[in-house]
Amino acid sequence: MTTTRNPVPTPPHGTTRPEVSALGLGCMGMSALYGESDRAESIATIHAALDAGVTLLDTGDFYGMGHNELLIEEALRTAPAAAREQALTSVKFGALRTVEGGFTGYDGRPAAVKNFAAYSLQRLGTDHIDIYRIARVDPDVPIEETVGAIAELVEAGHVRHIGLSEVGADTLRRAAAVAPIADLQIEYSLISRSIEDKILPTARELGIGITAYGVLSRGLISGHFTRDRELAANDFRGMSPRFQGDNLRRNLDLVDRLRALAEAKGVTVAQTAIAWVLAQAEQQGADIVPLVGARRRDRLTEALGALDVTLDAADLAAIEEAVPAGAAAGDRYPAAQMAHLDSEH
């Protein structure tokens, strides 16, 4: 049995997150880290998302060193006025890059926060950012100082809401003591469930929404990734532990189990995985909004189909049996990047 979800749910009581669509569009892959992309198709995909009622566009100022923000600016500028006015931008900042594309750390100093924001506002062609967040906690700067700087941007009208990314429960509490936090962006999927122990309960206690990225684990549990697929040299999944050797084979075995359940319901693997994340919010209201990283209109259409999938108690039990918590082989990032995750410490 299926039912259609309201495309723009009301935020759960007590949260400060603005009203957003039931799914958000993660735009990173349109500019970086997943190999080559098609600019015209990327813009067409953003337009299609807006036309379908998706209002949340997620980016980072370091995605393609500003390329992604410029792409979004073009897409919004060329979209119908009504769609453009409903769109909300969520921007991550703080990552330090090299000319060659490497990552060298994060900068959460108040002066740097305001500098990053000034450049993003210019690239996006707007006078405000709807949700602004540091991509990873700067270990040399107390989170209170970083959040305080964003709060000053809110007071000045340059930012509407404060977000966080990949922080642990203790850091979440410290940040929320400084200023209202709209949401926490963090990886959450069938095979990345570490937030369920402390982070998700803390966010719910504090009235902070979850924006879940990686709901298809970078395509790993989309149903489209094959065992013999060769990744481009500039596709970062080639360095991801979950896409390596025996880990990949074991993880795709989990996908095969999920595929059997999806086919029995007449839906796709990707729709089942997205619907599972949506189902985790149903007891609490719309406090979990999945980001889908579609780079093409056909993948977007498939992802939106998850909004019409209802997983009942029997479905959820079968999925849990097929893909139990902790079943994934390999960490979600290489060791050097895992070290930057406050959420994992």
CSV table of C-alpha atoms in Angstrom, one decimal:
chain,number,residue,atom,x,y,z
A,1,MET,CA,0.0,0.0,0.0
A,2,THR,CA,1.3,3.4,-0.9
A,3,THR,CA,0.4,7.0,0.0
A,4,THR,CA,1.6,10.4,-1.1
A,5,ARG,CA,3.4,12.5,1.4
A,6,ASN,CA,2.9,16.3,1.7
A,7,PRO,CA,5.8,17.7,-0.4
A,8,VAL,CA,6.3,20.6,2.1
A,9,PRO,CA,5.7,19.3,5.7
A,10,THR,CA,5.5,21.6,8.7
A,11,PRO,CA,8.5,21.5,10.9
A,12,PRO,CA,8.0,19.5,14.2
A,13,HIS,CA,6.9,21.6,17.1
A,14,GLY,CA,9.7,23.4,18.9
A,15,THR,CA,12.2,23.4,16.1
A,16,THR,CA,13.6,26.5,14.5
A,17,ARG,CA,14.2,24.9,11.0
A,18,PRO,CA,12.2,26.7,8.3
A,19,GLU,CA,9.6,24.8,6.4
A,20,VAL,CA,11.3,22.7,3.8
A,21,SER,CA,10.3,20.0,1.3
A,22,ALA,CA,10.2,16.4,2.4
A,23,LEU,CA,13.3,15.8,0.3
A,24,GLY,CA,16.2,18.2,-0.4
A,25,LEU,CA,18.5,18.2,-3.3
A,26,GLY,CA,22.2,17.8,-2.6
A,27,CYS,CA,24.1,19.6,-5.4
A,28,MET,CA,27.7,18.6,-4.6
A,29,GLY,CA,28.1,16.0,-7.3
A,30,MET,CA,27.1,18.5,-10.0
A,31,SER,CA,30.5,20.1,-9.4
A,32,ALA,CA,33.0,17.8,-7.7
A,33,LEU,CA,34.1,14.5,-6.4
A,34,TYR,CA,31.9,12.1,-8.5
A,35,GLY,CA,33.7,12.4,-11.8
A,36,GLU,CA,32.6,14.5,-14.8
A,37,SER,CA,29.1,16.1,-14.8
A,38,ASP,CA,27.0,17.8,-17.4
A,39,ARG,CA,26.4,21.5,-16.6
A,40,ALA,CA,23.2,21.8,-18.7
A,41,GLU,CA,21.8,18.6,-17.2
A,42,SER,CA,22.7,19.8,-13.7
A,43,ILE,CA,20.8,23.0,-14.2
A,44,ALA,CA,17.8,21.1,-15.8
A,45,THR,CA,17.8,18.8,-12.7
A,46,ILE,CA,17.7,21.7,-10.3
A,47,HIS,CA,14.8,23.3,-12.4
A,48,ALA,CA,13.0,19.9,-12.3
A,49,ALA,CA,13.4,19.6,-8.6
A,50,LEU,CA,12.1,23.1,-8.0
A,51,ASP,CA,9.1,22.4,-10.3
A,52,ALA,CA,8.4,19.2,-8.3
A,53,GLY,CA,8.2,21.2,-5.1
A,54,VAL,CA,11.7,20.6,-3.8
A,55,THR,CA,12.7,23.8,-1.9
A,56,LEU,CA,16.0,22.9,-0.2
A,57,LEU,CA,19.2,23.1,-2.2
A,58,ASP,CA,22.3,22.1,-0.4
A,59,THR,CA,25.8,23.2,-1.4
A,60,GLY,CA,29.2,24.0,0.0
A,61,ASP,CA,31.5,26.9,-0.9
A,62,PHE,CA,34.3,24.4,-1.4
A,63,TYR,CA,32.4,22.2,-3.9
A,64,GLY,CA,34.4,22.8,-7.0
A,65,MET,CA,36.0,25.8,-5.3
A,66,GLY,CA,32.9,28.0,-5.7
A,67,HIS,CA,31.7,26.3,-8.9
A,68,ASN,CA,28.6,24.7,-7.2
A,69,GLU,CA,27.4,28.0,-5.8
A,70,LEU,CA,27.8,29.7,-9.2
A,71,LEU,CA,25.9,26.8,-10.8
A,72,ILE,CA,23.0,27.2,-8.3
A,73,GLU,CA,23.0,31.0,-8.9
A,74,GLU,CA,22.5,30.3,-12.6
A,75,ALA,CA,19.9,27.7,-12.0
A,76,LEU,CA,17.9,30.0,-9.7
A,77,ARG,CA,18.3,33.0,-11.9
A,78,THR,CA,16.9,31.1,-14.9
A,79,ALA,CA,14.1,29.4,-13.0
A,80,PRO,CA,10.5,30.7,-12.9
A,81,ALA,CA,10.1,33.5,-10.3
A,82,ALA,CA,7.7,31.5,-8.1
A,83,ALA,CA,10.2,28.6,-7.9
A,84,ARG,CA,13.1,30.9,-7.2
A,85,GLU,CA,11.3,32.6,-4.4
A,86,GLN,CA,10.5,29.3,-2.7
A,87,ALA,CA,14.0,28.0,-2.9
A,88,LEU,CA,16.1,27.8,0.3
A,89,THR,CA,19.9,27.6,0.2
A,90,SER,CA,21.9,25.5,2.7
A,91,VAL,CA,25.6,26.3,2.6
A,92,LYS,CA,28.6,24.6,4.2
A,93,PHE,CA,31.8,26.6,4.7
A,94,GLY,CA,35.2,26.2,6.4
A,95,ALA,CA,37.1,23.7,4.3
A,96,LEU,CA,40.6,24.7,3.2
A,97,ARG,CA,41.6,23.6,-0.3
A,98,THR,CA,44.8,23.6,-2.4
A,99,VAL,CA,45.0,24.6,-6.1
A,100,GLU,CA,45.3,20.8,-6.9
A,101,GLY,CA,42.0,20.2,-5.1
A,102,GLY,CA,43.3,18.7,-1.8
A,103,PHE,CA,41.8,19.4,1.6
A,104,THR,CA,44.1,20.8,4.3
A,105,GLY,CA,41.8,21.4,7.2
A,106,TYR,CA,39.0,23.6,8.4
A,107,ASP,CA,38.8,27.3,9.6
A,108,GLY,CA,36.1,28.2,12.1
A,109,ARG,CA,37.5,31.5,13.3
A,110,PRO,CA,34.9,34.2,13.5
A,111,ALA,CA,36.7,36.5,11.0
A,112,ALA,CA,37.0,33.5,8.6
A,113,VAL,CA,33.3,32.7,9.0
A,114,LYS,CA,32.3,36.2,7.9
A,115,ASN,CA,34.8,36.1,5.1
A,116,PHE,CA,33.5,32.8,3.8
A,117,ALA,CA,29.9,34.2,4.0
A,118,ALA,CA,30.8,37.3,2.0
A,119,TYR,CA,32.1,35.3,-0.9
A,120,SER,CA,29.1,32.9,-0.9
A,121,LEU,CA,26.7,35.7,-1.0
A,122,GLN,CA,28.4,37.1,-4.0
A,123,ARG,CA,28.6,33.8,-5.8
A,124,LEU,CA,25.0,32.9,-5.1
A,125,GLY,CA,23.8,36.4,-6.1
A,126,THR,CA,21.7,36.9,-3.0
A,127,ASP,CA,21.5,39.1,0.1
A,128,HIS,CA,21.1,36.2,2.5
A,129,ILE,CA,21.9,32.5,3.0
A,130,ASP,CA,19.0,30.5,4.5
A,131,ILE,CA,21.0,27.9,6.5
A,132,TYR,CA,24.7,28.4,7.1
A,133,ARG,CA,27.0,25.8,8.7
A,134,ILE,CA,30.6,24.9,9.1
A,135,ALA,CA,31.3,21.7,7.3
A,136,ARG,CA,33.5,20.2,10.0
A,137,VAL,CA,34.3,21.4,13.5
A,138,ASP,CA,37.6,23.3,13.6
A,139,PRO,CA,39.5,21.6,16.4
A,140,ASP,CA,41.4,24.8,17.2
A,141,VAL,CA,38.3,27.0,17.6
A,142,PRO,CA,35.6,26.4,20.2
A,143,ILE,CA,32.3,25.7,18.6
A,144,GLU,CA,30.8,28.5,20.6
A,145,GLU,CA,33.0,31.1,18.8
A,146,THR,CA,32.1,29.7,15.3
A,147,VAL,CA,28.3,29.6,16.1
A,148,GLY,CA,28.5,33.0,17.7
A,149,ALA,CA,29.9,34.4,14.5
A,150,ILE,CA,27.1,32.9,12.5
A,151,ALA,CA,24.6,34.3,15.0
A,152,GLU,CA,26.1,37.8,14.3
A,153,LEU,CA,25.5,37.2,10.6
A,154,VAL,CA,21.9,36.3,11.5
A,155,GLU,CA,21.5,39.5,13.4
A,156,ALA,CA,22.9,41.5,10.5
A,157,GLY,CA,20.4,39.8,8.1
A,158,HIS,CA,23.0,37.9,6.0
A,159,VAL,CA,21.9,34.5,7.3
A,160,ARG,CA,18.5,33.3,8.3
A,161,HIS,CA,19.2,30.1,10.3
A,162,ILE,CA,22.2,28.4,11.9
A,163,GLY,CA,23.1,24.8,11.0
A,164,LEU,CA,25.7,22.3,12.0
A,165,SER,CA,27.4,19.4,10.2
A,166,GLU,CA,28.8,16.1,11.5
A,167,VAL,CA,29.0,17.1,15.2
A,168,GLY,CA,28.6,14.9,18.2
A,169,ALA,CA,26.0,15.1,20.9
A,170,ASP,CA,28.1,17.1,23.3
A,171,THR,CA,29.1,19.7,20.7
A,172,LEU,CA,25.4,19.9,19.6
A,173,ARG,CA,24.5,20.9,23.2
A,174,ARG,CA,27.3,23.5,23.5
A,175,ALA,CA,26.3,25.0,20.2
A,176,ALA,CA,22.6,25.1,21.1
A,177,ALA,CA,23.5,27.0,24.3
A,178,VAL,CA,24.9,29.9,22.2
A,179,ALA,CA,22.1,30.3,19.7
A,180,PRO,CA,19.1,28.4,18.2
A,181,ILE,CA,20.3,25.6,15.9
A,182,ALA,CA,17.9,24.9,12.9
A,183,ASP,CA,19.3,21.5,11.9
A,184,LEU,CA,22.2,19.1,12.0
A,185,GLN,CA,23.4,17.8,8.6
A,186,ILE,CA,24.8,14.4,9.1
A,187,GLU,CA,25.2,11.1,7.2
A,188,TYR,CA,22.3,8.7,7.9
A,189,SER,CA,21.3,5.7,5.9
A,190,LEU,CA,20.6,2.0,6.2
A,191,ILE,CA,24.3,1.3,6.4
A,192,SER,CA,25.3,4.5,8.4
A,193,ARG,CA,23.3,4.5,11.6
A,194,SER,CA,25.7,5.7,14.2
A,195,ILE,CA,23.6,8.7,15.0
A,196,GLU,CA,20.9,6.5,16.5
A,197,ASP,CA,22.7,6.0,19.7
A,198,LYS,CA,23.3,9.5,21.1
A,199,ILE,CA,23.2,12.2,18.4
A,200,LEU,CA,19.6,11.7,17.1
A,201,PRO,CA,18.1,11.5,20.6
A,202,THR,CA,20.0,14.7,21.6
A,203,ALA,CA,18.8,16.5,18.5
A,204,ARG,CA,15.2,15.5,19.3
A,205,GLU,CA,15.6,16.6,22.9
A,206,LEU,CA,16.8,20.0,21.8
A,207,GLY,CA,14.3,20.4,19.0
A,208,ILE,CA,16.9,20.3,16.2
A,209,GLY,CA,16.0,18.8,12.9
A,210,ILE,CA,18.2,16.3,11.0
A,211,THR,CA,19.2,16.8,7.4
A,212,ALA,CA,20.4,13.4,6.3
A,213,TYR,CA,23.0,13.2,3.6
A,214,GLY,CA,24.4,10.0,2.1
A,215,VAL,CA,21.0,8.3,2.2
A,216,LEU,CA,22.1,6.2,-0.7
A,217,SER,CA,25.7,6.0,0.6
A,218,ARG,CA,27.1,7.7,-2.5
A,219,GLY,CA,25.3,5.4,-4.8
A,220,LEU,CA,26.5,2.2,-3.0
A,221,ILE,CA,22.9,1.2,-2.0
A,222,SER,CA,21.1,2.9,-4.9
A,223,GLY,CA,20.7,-0.4,-6.8
A,224,HIS,CA,22.7,1.1,-9.7
A,225,PHE,CA,26.2,0.4,-8.6
A,226,THR,CA,27.7,-2.8,-10.0
A,227,ARG,CA,30.5,-5.0,-8.9
A,228,ASP,CA,32.5,-4.4,-12.1
A,229,ARG,CA,32.1,-0.7,-12.3
A,230,GLU,CA,35.3,1.3,-12.9
A,231,LEU,CA,35.4,4.7,-11.2
A,232,ALA,CA,37.0,7.8,-12.8
A,233,ALA,CA,40.3,9.0,-11.4
A,234,ASN,CA,38.6,12.1,-10.0
A,235,ASP,CA,35.8,10.1,-8.3
A,236,PHE,CA,36.5,10.1,-4.6
A,237,ARG,CA,34.7,6.9,-4.1
A,238,GLY,CA,37.8,5.2,-5.4
A,239,MET,CA,39.4,6.0,-2.1
A,240,SER,CA,36.4,5.2,0.1
A,241,PRO,CA,36.8,2.0,2.2
A,242,ARG,CA,33.2,0.9,1.5
A,243,PHE,CA,34.0,0.7,-2.2
A,244,GLN,CA,37.2,-1.3,-1.9
A,245,GLY,CA,37.7,-5.0,-2.6
A,246,ASP,CA,36.0,-7.4,-0.2
A,247,ASN,CA,34.2,-4.5,1.4
A,248,LEU,CA,32.5,-3.6,-1.9
A,249,ARG,CA,31.5,-7.2,-2.5
A,250,ARG,CA,30.1,-7.6,1.0
A,251,ASN,CA,28.2,-4.3,0.8
A,252,LEU,CA,26.7,-5.2,-2.6
A,253,ASP,CA,25.5,-8.5,-1.1
A,254,LEU,CA,23.5,-6.4,1.3
A,255,VAL,CA,22.1,-4.4,-1.6
A,256,ASP,CA,21.0,-7.7,-3.3
A,257,ARG,CA,19.0,-8.6,-0.1
A,258,LEU,CA,17.4,-5.1,-0.2
A,259,ARG,CA,16.7,-5.5,-3.9
A,260,ALA,CA,14.6,-8.7,-3.3
A,261,LEU,CA,12.5,-6.8,-0.8
A,262,ALA,CA,12.1,-3.8,-3.1
A,263,GLU,CA,11.1,-5.9,-6.1
A,264,ALA,CA,8.5,-7.6,-3.9
A,265,LYS,CA,6.9,-4.2,-3.3
A,266,GLY,CA,7.2,-3.1,-6.9
A,267,VAL,CA,9.6,-0.2,-6.1
A,268,THR,CA,13.3,0.4,-6.7
A,269,VAL,CA,16.2,-0.2,-4.3
A,270,ALA,CA,16.9,3.5,-4.1
A,271,GLN,CA,13.3,4.3,-3.3
A,272,THR,CA,13.3,1.7,-0.6
A,273,ALA,CA,16.5,3.1,1.0
A,274,ILE,CA,15.2,6.7,0.9
A,275,ALA,CA,11.8,5.6,2.2
A,276,TRP,CA,13.5,3.9,5.1
A,277,VAL,CA,15.2,7.2,6.2
A,278,LEU,CA,11.8,9.0,5.8
A,279,ALA,CA,10.2,6.3,8.0
A,280,GLN,CA,12.6,7.0,10.8
A,281,ALA,CA,11.0,10.4,11.3
A,282,GLU,CA,7.4,9.3,11.4
A,283,GLN,CA,7.2,8.9,15.2
A,284,GLN,CA,8.6,12.4,15.7
A,285,GLY,CA,7.0,14.4,12.8
A,286,ALA,CA,9.1,15.8,9.9
A,287,ASP,CA,12.3,16.0,11.8
A,288,ILE,CA,14.4,14.1,9.3
A,289,VAL,CA,14.8,15.5,5.8
A,290,PRO,CA,16.9,13.3,3.4
A,291,LEU,CA,19.1,15.0,0.8
A,292,VAL,CA,19.2,13.2,-2.5
A,293,GLY,CA,22.3,13.8,-4.7
A,294,ALA,CA,20.7,13.4,-8.1
A,295,ARG,CA,22.7,14.8,-10.9
A,296,ARG,CA,20.2,13.8,-13.6
A,297,ARG,CA,16.5,14.2,-14.1
A,298,ASP,CA,15.9,10.5,-14.3
A,299,ARG,CA,17.6,9.9,-11.0
A,300,LEU,CA,15.7,12.8,-9.4
A,301,THR,CA,12.4,11.3,-10.7
A,302,GLU,CA,13.3,8.0,-9.1
A,303,ALA,CA,14.2,9.6,-5.8
A,304,LEU,CA,10.9,11.6,-5.7
A,305,GLY,CA,9.1,8.3,-6.1
A,306,ALA,CA,10.2,7.4,-2.6
A,307,LEU,CA,7.7,9.9,-1.3
A,308,ASP,CA,4.9,7.6,-2.5
A,309,VAL,CA,6.4,4.5,-0.7
A,310,THR,CA,5.0,3.5,2.7
A,311,LEU,CA,6.9,1.0,4.7
A,312,ASP,CA,4.8,-0.7,7.3
A,313,ALA,CA,6.0,-2.5,10.4
A,314,ALA,CA,6.5,-5.8,8.5
A,315,ASP,CA,8.5,-4.0,5.8
A,316,LEU,CA,10.7,-2.3,8.3
A,317,ALA,CA,11.3,-5.6,10.2
A,318,ALA,CA,12.2,-7.3,6.9
A,319,ILE,CA,14.6,-4.5,6.0
A,320,GLU,CA,16.2,-4.6,9.4
A,321,GLU,CA,16.7,-8.4,9.0
A,322,ALA,CA,18.2,-8.0,5.5
A,323,VAL,CA,20.4,-5.0,6.4
A,324,PRO,CA,20.9,-4.9,10.2
A,325,ALA,CA,22.6,-2.0,11.9
A,326,GLY,CA,26.4,-2.3,11.7
A,327,ALA,CA,26.3,-4.6,8.7
A,328,ALA,CA,28.3,-2.4,6.4
A,329,ALA,CA,31.9,-3.3,5.6
A,330,GLY,CA,34.4,-0.5,5.9
A,331,ASP,CA,34.2,3.0,7.3
A,332,ARG,CA,32.3,5.7,5.5
A,333,TYR,CA,35.4,7.8,4.9
A,334,PRO,CA,39.1,7.1,4.7
A,335,ALA,CA,40.9,7.3,8.0
A,336,ALA,CA,42.2,10.9,7.5
A,337,GLN,CA,38.7,12.2,6.9
A,338,MET,CA,37.2,10.1,9.7
A,339,ALA,CA,39.6,12.0,12.1
A,340,HIS,CA,37.8,15.2,11.2
A,341,LEU,CA,34.4,13.9,12.2
A,342,ASP,CA,33.4,15.3,15.6
A,343,SER,CA,30.4,13.0,15.3
A,344,GLU,CA,32.6,9.9,15.4
A,345,HIS,CA,34.5,10.8,18.6
